[in-house]
Short mmCIF file of C-alpha atoms and ligand atoms in Angstrom, two decimals:
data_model
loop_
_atom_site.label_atom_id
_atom_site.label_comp_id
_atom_site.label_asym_id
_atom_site.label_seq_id
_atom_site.Cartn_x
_atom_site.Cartn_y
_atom_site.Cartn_z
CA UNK A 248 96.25 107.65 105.32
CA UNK A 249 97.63 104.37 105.14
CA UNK A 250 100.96 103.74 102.87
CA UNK A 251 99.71 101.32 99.91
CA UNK A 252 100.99 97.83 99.88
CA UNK A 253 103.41 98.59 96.35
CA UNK A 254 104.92 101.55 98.17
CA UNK A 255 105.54 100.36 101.37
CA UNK A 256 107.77 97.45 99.63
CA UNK A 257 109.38 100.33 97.91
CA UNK A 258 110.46 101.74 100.76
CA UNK A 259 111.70 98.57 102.32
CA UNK A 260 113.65 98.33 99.40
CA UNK A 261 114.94 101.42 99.28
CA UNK A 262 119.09 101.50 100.34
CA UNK A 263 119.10 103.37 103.26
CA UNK A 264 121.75 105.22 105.08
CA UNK A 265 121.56 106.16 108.71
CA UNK A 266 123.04 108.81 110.20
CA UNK A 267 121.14 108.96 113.31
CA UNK A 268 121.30 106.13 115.58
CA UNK A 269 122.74 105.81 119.27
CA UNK A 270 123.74 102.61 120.04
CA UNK A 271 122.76 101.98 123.47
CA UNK A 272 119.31 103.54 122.46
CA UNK A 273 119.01 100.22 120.43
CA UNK A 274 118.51 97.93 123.36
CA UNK A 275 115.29 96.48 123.12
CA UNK A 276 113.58 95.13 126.77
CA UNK A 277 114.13 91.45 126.12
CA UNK A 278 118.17 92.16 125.67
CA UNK A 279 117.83 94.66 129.22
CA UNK A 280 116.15 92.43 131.43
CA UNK A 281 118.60 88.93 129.61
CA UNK A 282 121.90 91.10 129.93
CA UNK A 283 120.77 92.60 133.94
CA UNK A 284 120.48 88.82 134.49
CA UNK A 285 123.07 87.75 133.20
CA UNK A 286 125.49 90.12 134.36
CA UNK A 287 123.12 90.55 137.88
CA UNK A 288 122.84 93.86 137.37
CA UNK A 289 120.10 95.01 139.91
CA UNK A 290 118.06 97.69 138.64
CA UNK A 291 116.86 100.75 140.73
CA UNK A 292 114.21 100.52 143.36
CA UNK A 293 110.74 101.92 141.11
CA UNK A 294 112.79 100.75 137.78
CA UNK A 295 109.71 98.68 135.62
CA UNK A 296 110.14 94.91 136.51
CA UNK A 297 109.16 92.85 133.24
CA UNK A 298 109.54 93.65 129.79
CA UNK A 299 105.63 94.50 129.22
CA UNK A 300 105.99 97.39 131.86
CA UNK A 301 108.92 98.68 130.45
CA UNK A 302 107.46 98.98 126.95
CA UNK A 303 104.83 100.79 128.50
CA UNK A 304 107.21 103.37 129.79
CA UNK A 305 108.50 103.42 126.69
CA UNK A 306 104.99 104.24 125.46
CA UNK A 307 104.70 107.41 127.58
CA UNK A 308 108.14 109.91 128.10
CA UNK A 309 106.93 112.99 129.06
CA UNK A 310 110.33 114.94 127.29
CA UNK A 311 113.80 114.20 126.27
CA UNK A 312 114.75 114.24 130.07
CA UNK A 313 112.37 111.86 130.89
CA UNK A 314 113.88 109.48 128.01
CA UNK A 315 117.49 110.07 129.22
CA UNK A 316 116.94 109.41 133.17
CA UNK A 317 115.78 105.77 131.33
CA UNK A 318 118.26 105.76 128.82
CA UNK A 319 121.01 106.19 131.19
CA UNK A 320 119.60 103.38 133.83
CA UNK A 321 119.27 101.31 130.93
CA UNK A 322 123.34 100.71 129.55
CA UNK A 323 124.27 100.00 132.64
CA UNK A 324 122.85 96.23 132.27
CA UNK A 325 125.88 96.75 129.34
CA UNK A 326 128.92 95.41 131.12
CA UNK A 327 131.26 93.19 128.57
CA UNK A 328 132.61 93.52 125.37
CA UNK A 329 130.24 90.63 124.54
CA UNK A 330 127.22 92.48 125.56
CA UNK A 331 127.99 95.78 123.84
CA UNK A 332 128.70 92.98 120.51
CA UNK A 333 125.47 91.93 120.77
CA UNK A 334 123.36 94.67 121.08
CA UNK A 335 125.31 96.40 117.68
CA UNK A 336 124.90 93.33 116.19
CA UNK A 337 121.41 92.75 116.85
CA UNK A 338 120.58 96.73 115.53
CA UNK A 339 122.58 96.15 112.54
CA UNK A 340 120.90 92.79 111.57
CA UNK A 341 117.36 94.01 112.04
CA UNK A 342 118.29 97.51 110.33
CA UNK A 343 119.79 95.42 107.12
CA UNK A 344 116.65 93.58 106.85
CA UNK A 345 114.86 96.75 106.51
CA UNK A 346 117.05 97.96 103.59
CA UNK A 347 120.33 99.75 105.67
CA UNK A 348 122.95 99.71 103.74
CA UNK A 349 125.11 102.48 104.94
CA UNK A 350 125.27 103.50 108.78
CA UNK A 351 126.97 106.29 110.85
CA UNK A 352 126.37 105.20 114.57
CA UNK A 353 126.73 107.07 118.01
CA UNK A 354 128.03 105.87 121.03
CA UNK A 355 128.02 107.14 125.10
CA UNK A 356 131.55 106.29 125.93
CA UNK A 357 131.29 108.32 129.27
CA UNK A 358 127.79 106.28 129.53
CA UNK A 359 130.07 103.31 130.33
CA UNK A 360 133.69 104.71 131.50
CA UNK A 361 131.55 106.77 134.21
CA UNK A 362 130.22 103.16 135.32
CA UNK A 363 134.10 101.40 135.44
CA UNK A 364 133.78 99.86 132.13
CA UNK A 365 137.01 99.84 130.34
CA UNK A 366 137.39 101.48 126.64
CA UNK A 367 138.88 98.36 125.31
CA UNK A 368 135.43 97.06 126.23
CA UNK A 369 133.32 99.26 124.53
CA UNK A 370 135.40 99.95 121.42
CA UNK A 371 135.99 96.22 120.68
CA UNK A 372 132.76 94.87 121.54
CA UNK A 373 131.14 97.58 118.87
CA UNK A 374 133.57 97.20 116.44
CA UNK A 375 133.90 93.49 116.38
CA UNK A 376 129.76 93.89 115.69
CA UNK A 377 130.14 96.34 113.25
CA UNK A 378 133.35 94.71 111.06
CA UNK A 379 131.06 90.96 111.12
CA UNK A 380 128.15 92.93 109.64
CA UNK A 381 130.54 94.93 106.99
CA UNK A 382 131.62 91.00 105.96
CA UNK A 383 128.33 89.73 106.57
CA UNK A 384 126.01 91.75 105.71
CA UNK A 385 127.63 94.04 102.62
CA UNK A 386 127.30 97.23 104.50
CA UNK A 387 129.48 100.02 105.36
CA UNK A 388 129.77 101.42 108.70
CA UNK A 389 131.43 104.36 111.08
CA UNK A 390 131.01 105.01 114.44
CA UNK A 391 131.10 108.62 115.99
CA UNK A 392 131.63 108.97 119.62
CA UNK A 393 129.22 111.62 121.21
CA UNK A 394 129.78 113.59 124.19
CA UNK A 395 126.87 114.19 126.98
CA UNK A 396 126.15 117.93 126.97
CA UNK A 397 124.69 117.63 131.09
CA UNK A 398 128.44 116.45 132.02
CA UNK A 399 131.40 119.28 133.03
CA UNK A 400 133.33 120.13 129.93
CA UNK A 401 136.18 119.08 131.65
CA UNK A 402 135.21 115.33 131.59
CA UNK A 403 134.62 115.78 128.07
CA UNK A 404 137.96 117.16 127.01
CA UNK A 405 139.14 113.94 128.99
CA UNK A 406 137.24 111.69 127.26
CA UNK A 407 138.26 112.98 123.90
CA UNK A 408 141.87 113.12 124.93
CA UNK A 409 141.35 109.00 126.31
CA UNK A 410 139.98 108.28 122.96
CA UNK A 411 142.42 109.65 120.71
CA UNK A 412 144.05 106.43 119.96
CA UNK A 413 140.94 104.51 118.41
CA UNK A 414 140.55 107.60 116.32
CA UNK A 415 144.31 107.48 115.72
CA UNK A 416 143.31 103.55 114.55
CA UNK A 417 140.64 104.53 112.43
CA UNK A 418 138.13 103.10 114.22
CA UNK A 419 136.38 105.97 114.90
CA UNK A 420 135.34 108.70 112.52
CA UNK A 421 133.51 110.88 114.24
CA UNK A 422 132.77 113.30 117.12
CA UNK A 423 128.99 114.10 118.52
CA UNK A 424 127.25 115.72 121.39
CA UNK A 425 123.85 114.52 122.63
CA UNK A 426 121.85 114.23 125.53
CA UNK A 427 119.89 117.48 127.68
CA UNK A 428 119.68 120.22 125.33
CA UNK A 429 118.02 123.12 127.03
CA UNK A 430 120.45 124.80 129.13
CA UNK A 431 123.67 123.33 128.12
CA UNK A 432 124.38 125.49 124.56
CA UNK A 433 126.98 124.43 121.82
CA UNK A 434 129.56 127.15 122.97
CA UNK A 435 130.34 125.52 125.73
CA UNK A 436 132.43 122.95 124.06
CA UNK A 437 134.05 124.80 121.51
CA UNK A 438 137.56 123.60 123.15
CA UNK A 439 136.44 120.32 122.76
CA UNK A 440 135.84 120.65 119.15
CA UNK A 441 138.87 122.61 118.73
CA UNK A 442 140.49 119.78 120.16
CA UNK A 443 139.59 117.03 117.51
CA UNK A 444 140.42 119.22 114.80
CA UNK A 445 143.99 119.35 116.17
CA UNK A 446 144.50 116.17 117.67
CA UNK A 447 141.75 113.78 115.35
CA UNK A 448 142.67 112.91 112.03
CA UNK A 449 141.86 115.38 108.99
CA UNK A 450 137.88 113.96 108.03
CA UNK A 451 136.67 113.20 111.26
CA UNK A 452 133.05 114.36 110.91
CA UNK A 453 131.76 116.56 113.36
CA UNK A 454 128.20 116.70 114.36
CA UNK A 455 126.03 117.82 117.01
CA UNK A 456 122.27 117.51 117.95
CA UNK A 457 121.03 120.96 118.23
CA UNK A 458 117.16 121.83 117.32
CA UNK A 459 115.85 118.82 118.95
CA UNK A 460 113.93 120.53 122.21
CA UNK A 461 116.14 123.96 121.95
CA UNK A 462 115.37 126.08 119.18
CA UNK A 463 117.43 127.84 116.04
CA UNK A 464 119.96 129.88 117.99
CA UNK A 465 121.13 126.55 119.08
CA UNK A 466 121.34 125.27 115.64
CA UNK A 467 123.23 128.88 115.22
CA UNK A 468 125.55 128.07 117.85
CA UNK A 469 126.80 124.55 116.74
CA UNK A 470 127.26 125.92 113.11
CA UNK A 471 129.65 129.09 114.91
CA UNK A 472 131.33 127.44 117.66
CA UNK A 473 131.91 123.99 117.17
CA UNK A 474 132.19 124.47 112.88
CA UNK A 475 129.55 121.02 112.49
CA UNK A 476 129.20 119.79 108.95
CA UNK A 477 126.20 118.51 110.17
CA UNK A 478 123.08 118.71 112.86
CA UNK A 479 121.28 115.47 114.47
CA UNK A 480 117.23 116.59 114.73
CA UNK A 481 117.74 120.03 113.64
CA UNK A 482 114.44 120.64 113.21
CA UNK A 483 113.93 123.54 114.60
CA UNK A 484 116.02 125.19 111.74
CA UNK A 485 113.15 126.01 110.12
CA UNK A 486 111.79 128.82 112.06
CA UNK A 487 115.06 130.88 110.95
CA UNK A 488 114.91 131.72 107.08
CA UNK A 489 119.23 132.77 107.75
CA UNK A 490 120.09 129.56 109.44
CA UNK A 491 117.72 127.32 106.47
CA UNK A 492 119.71 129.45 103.99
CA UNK A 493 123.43 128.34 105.53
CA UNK A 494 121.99 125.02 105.66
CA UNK A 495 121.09 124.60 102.03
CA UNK A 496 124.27 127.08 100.91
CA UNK A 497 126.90 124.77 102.69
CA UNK A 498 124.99 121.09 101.97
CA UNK A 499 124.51 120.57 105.95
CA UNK A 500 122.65 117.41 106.79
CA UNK A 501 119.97 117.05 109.01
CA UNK A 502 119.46 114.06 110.56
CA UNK A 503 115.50 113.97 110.98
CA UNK A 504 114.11 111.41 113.76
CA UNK A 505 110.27 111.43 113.22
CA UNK A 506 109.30 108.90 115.45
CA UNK A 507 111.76 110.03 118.27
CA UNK A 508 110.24 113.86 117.60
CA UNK A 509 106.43 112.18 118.56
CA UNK A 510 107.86 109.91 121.33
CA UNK A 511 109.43 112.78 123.12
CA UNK A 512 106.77 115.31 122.34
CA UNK A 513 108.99 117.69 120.82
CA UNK A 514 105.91 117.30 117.82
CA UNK A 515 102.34 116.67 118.43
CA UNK A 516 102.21 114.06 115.37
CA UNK A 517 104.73 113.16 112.61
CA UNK A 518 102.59 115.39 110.36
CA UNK A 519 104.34 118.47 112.30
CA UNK A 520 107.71 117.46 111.02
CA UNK A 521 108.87 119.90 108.31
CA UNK A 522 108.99 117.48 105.49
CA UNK A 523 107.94 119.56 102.74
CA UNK A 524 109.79 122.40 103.73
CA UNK A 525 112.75 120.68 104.18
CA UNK A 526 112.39 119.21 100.50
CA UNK A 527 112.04 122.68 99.17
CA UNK A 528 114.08 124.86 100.84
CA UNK A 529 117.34 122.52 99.34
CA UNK A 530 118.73 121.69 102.58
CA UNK A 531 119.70 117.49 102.81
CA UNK A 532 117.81 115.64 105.56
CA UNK A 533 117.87 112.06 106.31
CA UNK A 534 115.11 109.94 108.18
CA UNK A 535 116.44 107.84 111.14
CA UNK A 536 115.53 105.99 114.03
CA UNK A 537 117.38 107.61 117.45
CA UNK A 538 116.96 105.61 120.09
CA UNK A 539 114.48 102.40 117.98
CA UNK A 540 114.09 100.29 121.13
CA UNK A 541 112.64 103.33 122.94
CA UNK A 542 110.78 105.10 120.39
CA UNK A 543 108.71 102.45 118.99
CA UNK A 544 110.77 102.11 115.37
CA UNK A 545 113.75 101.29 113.52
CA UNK A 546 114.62 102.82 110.22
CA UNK A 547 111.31 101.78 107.74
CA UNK A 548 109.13 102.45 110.43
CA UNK A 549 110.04 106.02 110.30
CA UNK A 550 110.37 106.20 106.42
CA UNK A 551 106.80 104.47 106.54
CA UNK A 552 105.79 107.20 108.93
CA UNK A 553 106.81 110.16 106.78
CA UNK A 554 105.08 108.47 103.58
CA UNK A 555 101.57 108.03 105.82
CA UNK A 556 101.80 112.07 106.93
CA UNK A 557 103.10 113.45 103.80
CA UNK A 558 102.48 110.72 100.61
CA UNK A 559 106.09 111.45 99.18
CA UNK A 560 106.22 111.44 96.17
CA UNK A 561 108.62 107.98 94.29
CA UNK A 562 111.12 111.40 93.44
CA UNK A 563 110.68 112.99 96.63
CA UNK A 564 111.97 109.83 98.31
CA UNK A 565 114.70 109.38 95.26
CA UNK A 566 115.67 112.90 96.80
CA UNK A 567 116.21 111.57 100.37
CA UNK A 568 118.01 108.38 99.13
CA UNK A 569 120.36 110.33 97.41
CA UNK A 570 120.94 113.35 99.28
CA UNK A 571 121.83 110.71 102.29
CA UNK A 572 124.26 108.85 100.30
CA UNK A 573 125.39 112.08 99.43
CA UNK A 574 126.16 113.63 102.93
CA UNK A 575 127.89 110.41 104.14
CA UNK A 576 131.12 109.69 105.68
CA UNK A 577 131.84 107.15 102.92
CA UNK A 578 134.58 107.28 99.74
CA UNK A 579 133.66 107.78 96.24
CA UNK A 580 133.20 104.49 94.99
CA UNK A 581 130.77 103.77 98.10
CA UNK A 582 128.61 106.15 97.23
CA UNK A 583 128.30 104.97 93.66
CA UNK A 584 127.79 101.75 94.29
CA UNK A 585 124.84 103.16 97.08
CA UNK A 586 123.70 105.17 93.77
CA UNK A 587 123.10 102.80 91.56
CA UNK A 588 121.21 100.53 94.17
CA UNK A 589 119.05 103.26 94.31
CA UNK A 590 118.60 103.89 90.51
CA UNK A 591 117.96 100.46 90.15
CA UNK A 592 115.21 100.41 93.01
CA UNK A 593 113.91 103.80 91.09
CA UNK A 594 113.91 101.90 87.74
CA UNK A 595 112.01 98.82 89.11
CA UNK A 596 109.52 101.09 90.90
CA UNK A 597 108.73 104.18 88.89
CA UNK A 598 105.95 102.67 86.44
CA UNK A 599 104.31 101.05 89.62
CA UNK A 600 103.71 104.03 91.52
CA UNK A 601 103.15 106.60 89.01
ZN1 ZN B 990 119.81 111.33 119.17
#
């Protein structure tokens, strides 16, 4: 089915939030291959040489691990606080254009401070990205720092200890854990979650992918152990009617990543994604874009992805809009400012797509 012309511009219109989007997974070839010059940076022996063969890669992971190995070969072209600057700000411009107007972002720190890169560089070159687009571009923004689940819990706990100050600043509001999922459960960093809520200040949000590859117990696990108010992918929820009832009970977010699900195999086709039962079983699910540069989308192309599997309905997606703005990191008055864009967007649209 192909999404008809009135409803795609709908749901370019629509005011997005994103909850769901790692940084470094938002450099595109062109930026690599100009930032590994420009920093001469030399790639690994077997690493694809132009930007065409590197797409193609991109067209063909075999599983998350196949997309990390890349992933993690790929920030290290990231080397100054200039170059972390301009990939956030080249996301953030190309997300806005789409209709973001709220973002929650994830970053690798031990991606780079494994590497020699200083904190200073990272923080600041994201931030001074993310503050010029809040000026710029009228949107709101938070970054949440994610831990990598394949690396000793001990270098975690370091990491969060090193980065209490910027959350001490307010420049970060958040605390995450991605990367290999099978074999590395939630439990195992339940004193690094314990540690934010002692050390980080009261709202931090606390996340954690879980359901991506691994299935509901590991949803389960991040709910008991590290006390998440909300689950990145999450998708494999669904397969437990007690953990779909928690979800819906306590208003926990899932952040849904069709086109990252389909790139990584995790679903045959987008159609597998579990839309409809998401939408009514109550629990709040956004749609976002991962790792765009290596999952062939940013944020419409994944709303425009759900519309051609399931043909939402102009409420259905009213739903979304709203239960995102909902489950954000964002004050009061944000959020009703984010509502009323998308009453107005609803008002404007409703007669045309009846
Ligand atoms: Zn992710």
């Amino acid at each position: 089915m192909t999404v008809d012309s009135t409803m795609e511009s709908f749901l370019r219109e629509l005011p997005k939030c994103e909850h769901h989007v790692h940084l470094e997974g938002t450099l595109e070839p062109e930026l690599l291959f100009k930032l590994a010059s420009r920093n001469n940076v030399k790639l690994p022996k077997g690493y694809p040489k132009t930007v065409e063969e590197l797409s193609y890669r991109y067209e063909h992971f075999k599983d998350l691990q196949d997309f990390l190995d890349l992933y993690y070969v790929g920030m290290s072209v990231l080397q100054k606080e200039q170059d972390f600057e301009d990939l956030a700000w080249e996301y953030l411009n190309r997300a806005h254009s789409e209709g973001l107007e709220h973002v929650e972002c994830f970053f690798d720190p031990q991606g780079h401070t494994e590497r020699g890169i200083g904190m200073d560089v990272v923080i600041h070159g994201f931030r001074n990205a993310l503050t010029r687009a809040e000026k710029e571009l009228g949107i709101s923004t938070k970054l949440i720092m994610c831990l990598l689940k394949h690396l000793p819990v001990a270098n975690s706990l370091q990491t969060m200890k090193d980065f209490k100050p910027y959350y001490q600043k307010g420049w970060i509001h958040g605390l995450g854990l991605d990367s290999t999922e099978i074999g590395n459960l939630p439990e195992k960093f339940t004193e690094c979650y314990k540690y934010g809520r002692e050390n980080y200040p009261e709202g931090s949000l606390y996340t954690s992918h879980a359901g991506e590859e691994g299935g509901p117990e590991y949803v389960e696990q991040a709910l008991k152990y590290l006390k998440v108010s909300r689950i990145d992918h999450g998708i494999h929820s669904v397969e437990d009617p007690v953990i779909m009832k928690t979800l819906a009970e306590r208003d926990i977010l899932l952040t849904v990543c069709p086109l990252s699900n389909k790139r990584l195999q995790v679903v045959d086709d987008v159609s597998e994604e579990p839309i409809r039962e998401l939408l009514e079983s109550g629990v709040p699910f956004s749609i976002n874009s991962d790792d765009p540069a290596y999952f062939g989308g940013y944020i419409l192309d994944n709303y425009l992805a759900v519309q051609n599997a399931f043909n939402l309905s102009v409420e259905n997606w009213i739903t979304i809009a709203r239960n995102s703005v909902r489950c954000s990191v964002i004050d009061d008055s944000r959020k009703k400012d984010l509502y009323t864009m998308i009453d107005k967007c609803f008002h404007k649209y409703e007669a045309l797509l009846d």
